[in-house]
Short mmCIF file of C-alpha atoms in Angstrom, two decimals:
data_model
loop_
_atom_site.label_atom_id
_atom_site.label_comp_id
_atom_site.label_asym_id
_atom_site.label_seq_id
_atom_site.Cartn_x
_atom_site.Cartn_y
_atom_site.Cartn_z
CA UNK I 1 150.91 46.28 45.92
CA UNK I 2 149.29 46.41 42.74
CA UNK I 3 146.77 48.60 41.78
CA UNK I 4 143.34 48.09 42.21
CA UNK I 5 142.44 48.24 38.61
CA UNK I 6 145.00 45.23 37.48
CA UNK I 7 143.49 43.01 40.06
CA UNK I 8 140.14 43.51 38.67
CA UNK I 9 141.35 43.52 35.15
CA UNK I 10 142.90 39.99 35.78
CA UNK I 11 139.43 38.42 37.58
CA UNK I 12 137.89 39.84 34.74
CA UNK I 13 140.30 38.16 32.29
CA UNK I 14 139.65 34.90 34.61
CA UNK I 15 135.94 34.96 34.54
CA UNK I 16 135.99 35.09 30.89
CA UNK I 17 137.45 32.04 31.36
CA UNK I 18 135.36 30.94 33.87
CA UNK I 19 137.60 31.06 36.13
CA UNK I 20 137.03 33.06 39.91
CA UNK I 21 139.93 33.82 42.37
CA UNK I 22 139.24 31.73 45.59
CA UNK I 23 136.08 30.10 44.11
CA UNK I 24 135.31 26.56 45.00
CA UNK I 25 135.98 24.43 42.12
CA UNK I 26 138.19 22.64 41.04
CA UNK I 27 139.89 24.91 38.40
CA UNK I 28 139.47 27.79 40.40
CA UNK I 29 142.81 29.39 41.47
CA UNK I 30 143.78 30.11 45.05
CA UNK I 31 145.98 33.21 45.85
CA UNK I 32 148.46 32.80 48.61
CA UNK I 33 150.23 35.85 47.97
CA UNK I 34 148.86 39.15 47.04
CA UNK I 35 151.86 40.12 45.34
CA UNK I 36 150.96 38.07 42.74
CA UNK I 37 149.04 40.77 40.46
CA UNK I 38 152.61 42.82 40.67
CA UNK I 39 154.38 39.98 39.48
CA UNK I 40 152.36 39.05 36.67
CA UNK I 41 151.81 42.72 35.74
CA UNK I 42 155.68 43.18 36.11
CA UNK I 43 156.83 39.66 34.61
CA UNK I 44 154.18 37.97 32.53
CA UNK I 45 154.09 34.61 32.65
CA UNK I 46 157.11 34.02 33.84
CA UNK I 47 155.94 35.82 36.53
CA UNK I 48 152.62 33.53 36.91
CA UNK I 49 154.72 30.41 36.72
CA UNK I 50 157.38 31.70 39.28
CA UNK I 51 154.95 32.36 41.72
CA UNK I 52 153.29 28.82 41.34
CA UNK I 53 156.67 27.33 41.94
CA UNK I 54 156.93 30.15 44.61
CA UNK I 55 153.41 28.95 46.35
CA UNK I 56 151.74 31.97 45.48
CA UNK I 57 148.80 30.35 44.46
CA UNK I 58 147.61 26.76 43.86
CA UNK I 59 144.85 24.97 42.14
CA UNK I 60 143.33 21.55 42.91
CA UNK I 61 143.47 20.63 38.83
CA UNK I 62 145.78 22.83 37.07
CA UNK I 63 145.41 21.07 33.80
CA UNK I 64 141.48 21.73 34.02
CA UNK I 65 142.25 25.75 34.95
CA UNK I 66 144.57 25.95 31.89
CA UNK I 67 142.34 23.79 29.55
CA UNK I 68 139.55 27.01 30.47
CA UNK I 69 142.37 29.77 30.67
CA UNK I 70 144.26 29.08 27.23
CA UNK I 71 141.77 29.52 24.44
CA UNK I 72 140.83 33.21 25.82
CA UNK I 73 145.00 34.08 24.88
CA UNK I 74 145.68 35.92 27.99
CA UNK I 75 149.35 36.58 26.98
CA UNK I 76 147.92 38.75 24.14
CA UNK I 77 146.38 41.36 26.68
CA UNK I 78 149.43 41.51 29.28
CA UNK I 79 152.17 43.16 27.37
CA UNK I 80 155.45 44.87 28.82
CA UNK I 81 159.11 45.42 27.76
CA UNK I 82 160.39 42.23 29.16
CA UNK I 83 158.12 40.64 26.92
CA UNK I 84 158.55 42.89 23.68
CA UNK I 85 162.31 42.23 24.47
CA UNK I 86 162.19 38.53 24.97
CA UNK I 87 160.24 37.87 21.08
CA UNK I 88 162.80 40.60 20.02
CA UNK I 89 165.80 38.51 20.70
CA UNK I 90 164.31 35.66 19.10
CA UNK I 91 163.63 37.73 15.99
CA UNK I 92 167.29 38.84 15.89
CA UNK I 93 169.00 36.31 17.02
CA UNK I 94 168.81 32.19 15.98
CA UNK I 95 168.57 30.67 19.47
CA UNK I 96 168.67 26.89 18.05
CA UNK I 97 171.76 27.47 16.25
CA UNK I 98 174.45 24.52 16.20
CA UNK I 99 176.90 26.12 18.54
CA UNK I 100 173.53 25.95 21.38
CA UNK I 101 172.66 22.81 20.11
CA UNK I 102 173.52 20.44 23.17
CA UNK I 103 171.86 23.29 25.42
CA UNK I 104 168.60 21.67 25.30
CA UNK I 105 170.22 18.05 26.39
CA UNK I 106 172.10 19.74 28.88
CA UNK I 107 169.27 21.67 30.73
CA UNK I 108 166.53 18.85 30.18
CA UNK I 109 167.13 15.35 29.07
CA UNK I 110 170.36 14.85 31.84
CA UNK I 111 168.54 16.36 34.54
CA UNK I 112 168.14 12.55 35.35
CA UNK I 113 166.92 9.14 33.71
CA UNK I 114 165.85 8.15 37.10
CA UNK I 115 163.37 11.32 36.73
CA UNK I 116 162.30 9.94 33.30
CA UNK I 117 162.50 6.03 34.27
CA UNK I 118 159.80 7.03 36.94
CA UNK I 119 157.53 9.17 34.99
CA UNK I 120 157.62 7.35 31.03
CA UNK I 121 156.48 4.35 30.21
CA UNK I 122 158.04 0.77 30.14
CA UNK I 123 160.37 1.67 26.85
CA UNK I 124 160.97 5.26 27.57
CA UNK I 125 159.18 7.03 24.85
CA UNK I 126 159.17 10.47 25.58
CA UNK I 127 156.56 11.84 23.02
CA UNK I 128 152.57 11.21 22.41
CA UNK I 129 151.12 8.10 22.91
CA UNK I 130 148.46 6.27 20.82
CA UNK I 131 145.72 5.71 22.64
CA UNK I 132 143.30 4.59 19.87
CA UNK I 133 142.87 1.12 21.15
CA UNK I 134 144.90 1.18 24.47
CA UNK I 135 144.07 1.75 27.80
CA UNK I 136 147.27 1.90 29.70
CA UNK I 137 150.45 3.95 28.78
CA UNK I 138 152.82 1.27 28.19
CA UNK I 139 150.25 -0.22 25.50
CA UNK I 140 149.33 3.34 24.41
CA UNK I 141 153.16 3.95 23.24
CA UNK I 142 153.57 0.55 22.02
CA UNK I 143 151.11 1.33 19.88
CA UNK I 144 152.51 4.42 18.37
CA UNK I 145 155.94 2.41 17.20
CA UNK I 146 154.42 0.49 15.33
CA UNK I 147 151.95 2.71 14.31
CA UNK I 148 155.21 4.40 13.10
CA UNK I 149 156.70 1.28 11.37
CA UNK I 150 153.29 0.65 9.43
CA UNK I 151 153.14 3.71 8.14
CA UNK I 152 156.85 3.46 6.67
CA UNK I 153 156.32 -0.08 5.50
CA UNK I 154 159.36 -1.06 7.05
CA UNK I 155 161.08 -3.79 5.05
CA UNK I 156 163.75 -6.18 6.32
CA UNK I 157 167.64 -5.29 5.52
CA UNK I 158 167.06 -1.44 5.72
CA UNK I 159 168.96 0.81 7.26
CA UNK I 160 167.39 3.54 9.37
CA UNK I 161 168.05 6.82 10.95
CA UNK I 162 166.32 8.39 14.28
CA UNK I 163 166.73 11.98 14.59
CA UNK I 164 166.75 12.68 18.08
CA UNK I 165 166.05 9.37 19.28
CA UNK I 166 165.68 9.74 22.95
CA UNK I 167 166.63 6.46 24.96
CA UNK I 168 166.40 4.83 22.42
CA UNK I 169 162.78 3.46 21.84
CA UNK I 170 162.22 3.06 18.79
CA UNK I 171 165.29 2.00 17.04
CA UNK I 172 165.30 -0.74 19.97
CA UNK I 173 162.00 -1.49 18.55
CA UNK I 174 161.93 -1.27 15.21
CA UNK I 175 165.88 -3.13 15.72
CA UNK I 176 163.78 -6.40 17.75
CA UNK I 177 160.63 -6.57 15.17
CA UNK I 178 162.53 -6.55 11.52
CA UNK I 179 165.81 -7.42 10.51
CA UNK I 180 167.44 -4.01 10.18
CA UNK I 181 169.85 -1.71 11.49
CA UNK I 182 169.35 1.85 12.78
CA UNK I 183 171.32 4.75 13.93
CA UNK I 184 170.01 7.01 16.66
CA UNK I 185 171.33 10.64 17.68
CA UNK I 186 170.82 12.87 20.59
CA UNK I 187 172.19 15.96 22.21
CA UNK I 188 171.73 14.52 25.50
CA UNK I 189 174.83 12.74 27.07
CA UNK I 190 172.63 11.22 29.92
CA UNK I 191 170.31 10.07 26.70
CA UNK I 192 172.93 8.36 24.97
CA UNK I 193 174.47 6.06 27.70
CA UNK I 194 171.52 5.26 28.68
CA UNK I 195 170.00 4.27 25.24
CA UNK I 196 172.89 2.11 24.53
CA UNK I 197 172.74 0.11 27.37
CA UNK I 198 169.51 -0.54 26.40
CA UNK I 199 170.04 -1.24 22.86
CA UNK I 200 172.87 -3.53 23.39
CA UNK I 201 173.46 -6.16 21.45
CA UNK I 202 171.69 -5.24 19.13
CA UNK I 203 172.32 -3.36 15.39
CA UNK I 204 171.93 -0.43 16.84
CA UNK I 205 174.14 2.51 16.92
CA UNK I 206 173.94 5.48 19.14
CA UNK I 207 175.70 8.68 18.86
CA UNK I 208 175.84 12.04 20.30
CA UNK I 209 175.31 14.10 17.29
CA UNK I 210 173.68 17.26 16.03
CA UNK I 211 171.49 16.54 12.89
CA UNK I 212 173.63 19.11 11.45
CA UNK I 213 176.23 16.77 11.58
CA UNK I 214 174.68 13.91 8.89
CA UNK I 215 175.97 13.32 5.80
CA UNK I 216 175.25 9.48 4.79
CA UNK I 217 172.38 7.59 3.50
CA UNK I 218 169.16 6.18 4.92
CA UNK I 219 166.51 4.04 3.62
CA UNK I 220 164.22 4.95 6.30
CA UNK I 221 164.18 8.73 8.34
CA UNK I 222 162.36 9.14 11.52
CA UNK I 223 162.11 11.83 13.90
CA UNK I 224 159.77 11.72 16.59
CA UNK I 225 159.24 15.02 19.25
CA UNK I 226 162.76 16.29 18.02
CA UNK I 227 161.68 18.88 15.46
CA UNK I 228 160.31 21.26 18.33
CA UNK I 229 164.19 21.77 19.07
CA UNK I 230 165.14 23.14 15.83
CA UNK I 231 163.61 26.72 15.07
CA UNK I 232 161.67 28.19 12.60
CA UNK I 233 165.17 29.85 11.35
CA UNK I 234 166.48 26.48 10.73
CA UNK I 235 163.50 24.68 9.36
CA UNK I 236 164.71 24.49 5.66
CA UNK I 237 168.19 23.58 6.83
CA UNK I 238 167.00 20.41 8.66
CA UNK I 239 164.63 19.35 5.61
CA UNK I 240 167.27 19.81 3.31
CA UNK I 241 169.75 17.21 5.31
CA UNK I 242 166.73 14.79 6.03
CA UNK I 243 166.64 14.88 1.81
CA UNK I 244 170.14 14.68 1.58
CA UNK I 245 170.28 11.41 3.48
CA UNK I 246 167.29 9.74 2.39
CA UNK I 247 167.68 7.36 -0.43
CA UNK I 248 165.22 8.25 -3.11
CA UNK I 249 162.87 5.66 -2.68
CA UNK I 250 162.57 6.20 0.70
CA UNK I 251 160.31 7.64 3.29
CA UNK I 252 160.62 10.17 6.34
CA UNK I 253 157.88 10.56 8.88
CA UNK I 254 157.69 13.31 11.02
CA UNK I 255 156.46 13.49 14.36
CA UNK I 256 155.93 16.76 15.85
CA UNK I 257 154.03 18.68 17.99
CA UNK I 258 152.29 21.59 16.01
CA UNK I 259 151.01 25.21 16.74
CA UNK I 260 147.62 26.40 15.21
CA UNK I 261 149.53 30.25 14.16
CA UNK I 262 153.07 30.23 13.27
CA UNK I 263 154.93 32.03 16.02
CA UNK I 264 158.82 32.71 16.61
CA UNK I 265 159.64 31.81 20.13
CA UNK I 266 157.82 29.93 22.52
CA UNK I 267 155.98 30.82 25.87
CA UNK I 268 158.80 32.52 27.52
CA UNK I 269 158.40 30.67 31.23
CA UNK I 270 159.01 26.80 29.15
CA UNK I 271 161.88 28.82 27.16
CA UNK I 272 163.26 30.12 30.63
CA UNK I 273 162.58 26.48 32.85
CA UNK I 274 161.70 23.58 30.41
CA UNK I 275 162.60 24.07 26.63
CA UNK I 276 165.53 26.56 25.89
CA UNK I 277 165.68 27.65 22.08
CA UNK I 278 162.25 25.71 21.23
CA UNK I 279 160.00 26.60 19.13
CA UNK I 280 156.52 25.10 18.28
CA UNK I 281 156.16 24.74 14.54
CA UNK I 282 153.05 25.68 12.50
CA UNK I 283 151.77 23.43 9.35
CA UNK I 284 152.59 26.89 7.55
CA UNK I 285 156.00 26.77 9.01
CA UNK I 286 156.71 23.04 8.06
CA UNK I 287 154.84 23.04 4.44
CA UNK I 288 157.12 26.54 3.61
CA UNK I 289 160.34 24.30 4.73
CA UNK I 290 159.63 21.06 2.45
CA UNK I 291 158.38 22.58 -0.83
CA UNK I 292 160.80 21.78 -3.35
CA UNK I 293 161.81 19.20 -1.48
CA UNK I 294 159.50 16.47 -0.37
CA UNK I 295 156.17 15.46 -1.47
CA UNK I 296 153.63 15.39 1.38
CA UNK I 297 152.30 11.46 1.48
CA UNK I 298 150.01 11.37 4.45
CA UNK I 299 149.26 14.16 7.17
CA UNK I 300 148.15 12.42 10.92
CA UNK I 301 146.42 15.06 13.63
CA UNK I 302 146.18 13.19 17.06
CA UNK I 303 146.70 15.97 19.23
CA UNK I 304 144.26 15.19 21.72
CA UNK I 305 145.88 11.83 22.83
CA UNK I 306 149.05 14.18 24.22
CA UNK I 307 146.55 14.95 27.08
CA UNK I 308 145.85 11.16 28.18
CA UNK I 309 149.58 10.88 28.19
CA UNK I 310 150.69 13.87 29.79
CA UNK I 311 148.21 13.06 32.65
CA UNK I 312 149.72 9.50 32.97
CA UNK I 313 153.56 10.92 32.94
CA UNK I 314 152.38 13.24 35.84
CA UNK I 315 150.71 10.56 37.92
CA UNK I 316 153.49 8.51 37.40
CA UNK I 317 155.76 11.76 38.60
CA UNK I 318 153.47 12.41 41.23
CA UNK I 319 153.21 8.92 42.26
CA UNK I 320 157.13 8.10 42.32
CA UNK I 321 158.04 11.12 43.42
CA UNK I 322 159.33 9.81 47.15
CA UNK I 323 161.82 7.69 44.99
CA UNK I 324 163.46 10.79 43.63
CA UNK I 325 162.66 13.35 45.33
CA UNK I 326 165.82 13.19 47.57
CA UNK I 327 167.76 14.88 44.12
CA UNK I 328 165.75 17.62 43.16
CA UNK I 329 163.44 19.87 45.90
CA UNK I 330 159.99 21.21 46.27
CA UNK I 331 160.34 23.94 44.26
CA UNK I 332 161.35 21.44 41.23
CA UNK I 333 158.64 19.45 42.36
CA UNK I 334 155.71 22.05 41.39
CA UNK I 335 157.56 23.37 38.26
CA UNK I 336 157.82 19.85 36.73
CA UNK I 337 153.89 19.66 37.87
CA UNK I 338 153.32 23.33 36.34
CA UNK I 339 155.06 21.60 32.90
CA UNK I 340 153.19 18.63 32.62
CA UNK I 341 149.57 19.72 33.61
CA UNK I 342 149.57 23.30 32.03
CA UNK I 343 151.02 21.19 28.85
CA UNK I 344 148.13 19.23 29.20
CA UNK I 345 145.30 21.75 29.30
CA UNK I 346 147.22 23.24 26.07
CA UNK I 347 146.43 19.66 24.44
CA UNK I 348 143.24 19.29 25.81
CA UNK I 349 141.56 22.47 24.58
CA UNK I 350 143.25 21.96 21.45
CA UNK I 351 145.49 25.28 21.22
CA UNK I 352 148.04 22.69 20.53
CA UNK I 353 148.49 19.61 17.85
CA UNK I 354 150.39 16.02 17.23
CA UNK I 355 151.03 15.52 13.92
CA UNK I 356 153.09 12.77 12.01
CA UNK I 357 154.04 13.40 8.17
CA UNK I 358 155.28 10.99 6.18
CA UNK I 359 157.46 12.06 3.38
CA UNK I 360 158.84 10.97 0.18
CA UNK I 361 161.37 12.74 -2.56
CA UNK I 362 159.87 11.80 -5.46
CA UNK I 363 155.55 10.75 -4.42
CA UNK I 364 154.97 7.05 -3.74
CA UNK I 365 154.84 5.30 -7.19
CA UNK I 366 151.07 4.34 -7.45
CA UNK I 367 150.21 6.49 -4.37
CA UNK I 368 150.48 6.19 -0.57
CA UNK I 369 148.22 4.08 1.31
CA UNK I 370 147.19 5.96 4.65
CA UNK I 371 147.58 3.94 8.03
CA UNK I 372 145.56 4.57 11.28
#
């Protein structure tokens, strides 16, 4: 059992939070197991988001408890060599390199597209919606194509090229509105069949490809919730393709999630379960990788929206899960929920950002005319 001490020193580090153990609302957390304060003393929070998927504890709003629990940065005052260790190897070694690439596809994107067809929206668009003037997902997400496409200034006859282009979304979008062609890659093999059944018949080409792997010429560059993927020790080496294949008059927008410090690993329990070899980029982090290389046109912040749409993929989970569930098991069940609702609260109290860039090689003759 753990000592005495660490108990109270984690209802302390709750309460600062305002957060009690076995309280009565709705962000309080509920211990099932008094093991727990061993686990998370011993394990971090891996530990904490084992025994969650464990049923060590529960909460009736987890995205509410981690919205409150976040901003006080508990994983600054639990420290131990597993943890040392873990940001260690990720110092030392570059855990996005190519020959991991297709680990990411491999461990989440072909887990299942019946898991993602019940939890996205009508196109599949796996990445922050727009909820400016929506009120529904499907419209939310429609809106952020072409919020995409209007800031490019898409023109008919181009040629464009998705980096890590999901299922397919928005090349099958941008493909149906204007009269050009588009190339999409992936590292998922359950992404790519998928997206080109969905993009057939149409000028659209899918491939499974590392970005690594580009050498030809675009008019148009997108990448949407792909740069996440590629590590702060490959940064420059992604810009530096993304300006080799862009045409010189062209644009590149970039669509990331962002980090308010720069950091070299993420939280070790979404490294371990959810995201291998991802990393969460800072502005730092991104600016240090273009300079030299592209001038910075426009600069986007709609983090909060990610928490609208991460409650509306997990009520769609939650919802569907009786048509799925016969695949995975419970203890999937609550570490998909642990994902998308901790992911949430992230969003929510703003520890985390959405940001789209647009980019050009050379600045925008006459200046760049911001869209929102």
């Amino acid at each position: 059992m753990a000592s005495q001490k660490f108990k109270s020193f984690i209802q302390e580090t709750l309460s600062q939070a305002g957060i009690s153990i076995n309280g009565s609302q709705h962000y309080d957390i509920q211990i099932k197991n008094e093991n727990i304060y061993d686990r998370i003393l011993k394990d971090g929070s891996i530990g904490f988001g084992e025994a969650y998927m464990d049923g060590w504890w529960e909460c009736e709003r987890l995205d509410e408890f981690f919205c409150r629990l976040i901003p006080t940065e508990p994983e600054k005052k639990i420290k131990n060599w597993k943890i040392l260790s873990y940001f260690l190897s990720a110092a030392i070694l570059n855990k996005s390199s190519k020959s991991r690439a297709f680990q990411i596809g491999e461990r989440h994107y072909d887990i299942g597209n019946e898991l993602y067809k019940n939890m996205l929206d009508r196109r599949m668009v796996y990445s922050c919606a727009y909820w400016k003037d929506a009120n529904n997902l499907d419209d939310a997400q429609e809106a952020k194509l072409d919020l995409i496409c209007k800031k490019l200034y898409i023109k008919e006859g181009s040629r464009i090229l998705d980096i890590g282009c999901g299922w397919g979304s928005f090349v099958k979008y941008v493909a149906e509105k204007f009269n050009v062609s588009a190339v999409g890659i992936t590292v998922s093999k359950e992404q790519v069949e998928l997206a080109r059944e969905i993009c057939k018949g149409l000028p659209v080409e899918i491939r499974l490809q590392d970005y690594r792997d580009l050498d030809e010429k675009f008019d148009y560059i997108v990448s949407v919730g792909m740069f996440e993927h590629v590590g702060y020790k490959n940064h420059r080496v992604y810009m530096e393709i993304a300006h080799k294949c862009l045409n010189d008059d062209g644009l590149f927008l970039l669509h990331t999630i962002g980090n308010n410090q720069s950091k070299i690993a993420c939280d070790p329990w979404i490294d371990k379960y959810i995201f291998p070899n991802s990393l969460i980029p800072s502005l730092k982090q991104i600016t240090t990788a273009i300079e030299g290389l592209f001038v910075v046109e426009d600069l986007h912040n709609f983090g909060y929206y990610y928490y609208p749409t991460l409650m509306a993929w997990f009520n769609n989970f939650n919802t569907n899960w009786h048509k799925i569930k016969e695949k995975y098991d419970e203890r999937f069940y609550r570490m998909w929920k642990y994902y998308l609702l901790s992911s949430a609260g992230s969003f929510k109290s703003r520890d985390l950002q959405v940001w789209q860039i647009v980019l050009s090689k050379k600045g925008v003759p006459c200046g760049y005319q911001s869209i929102r």
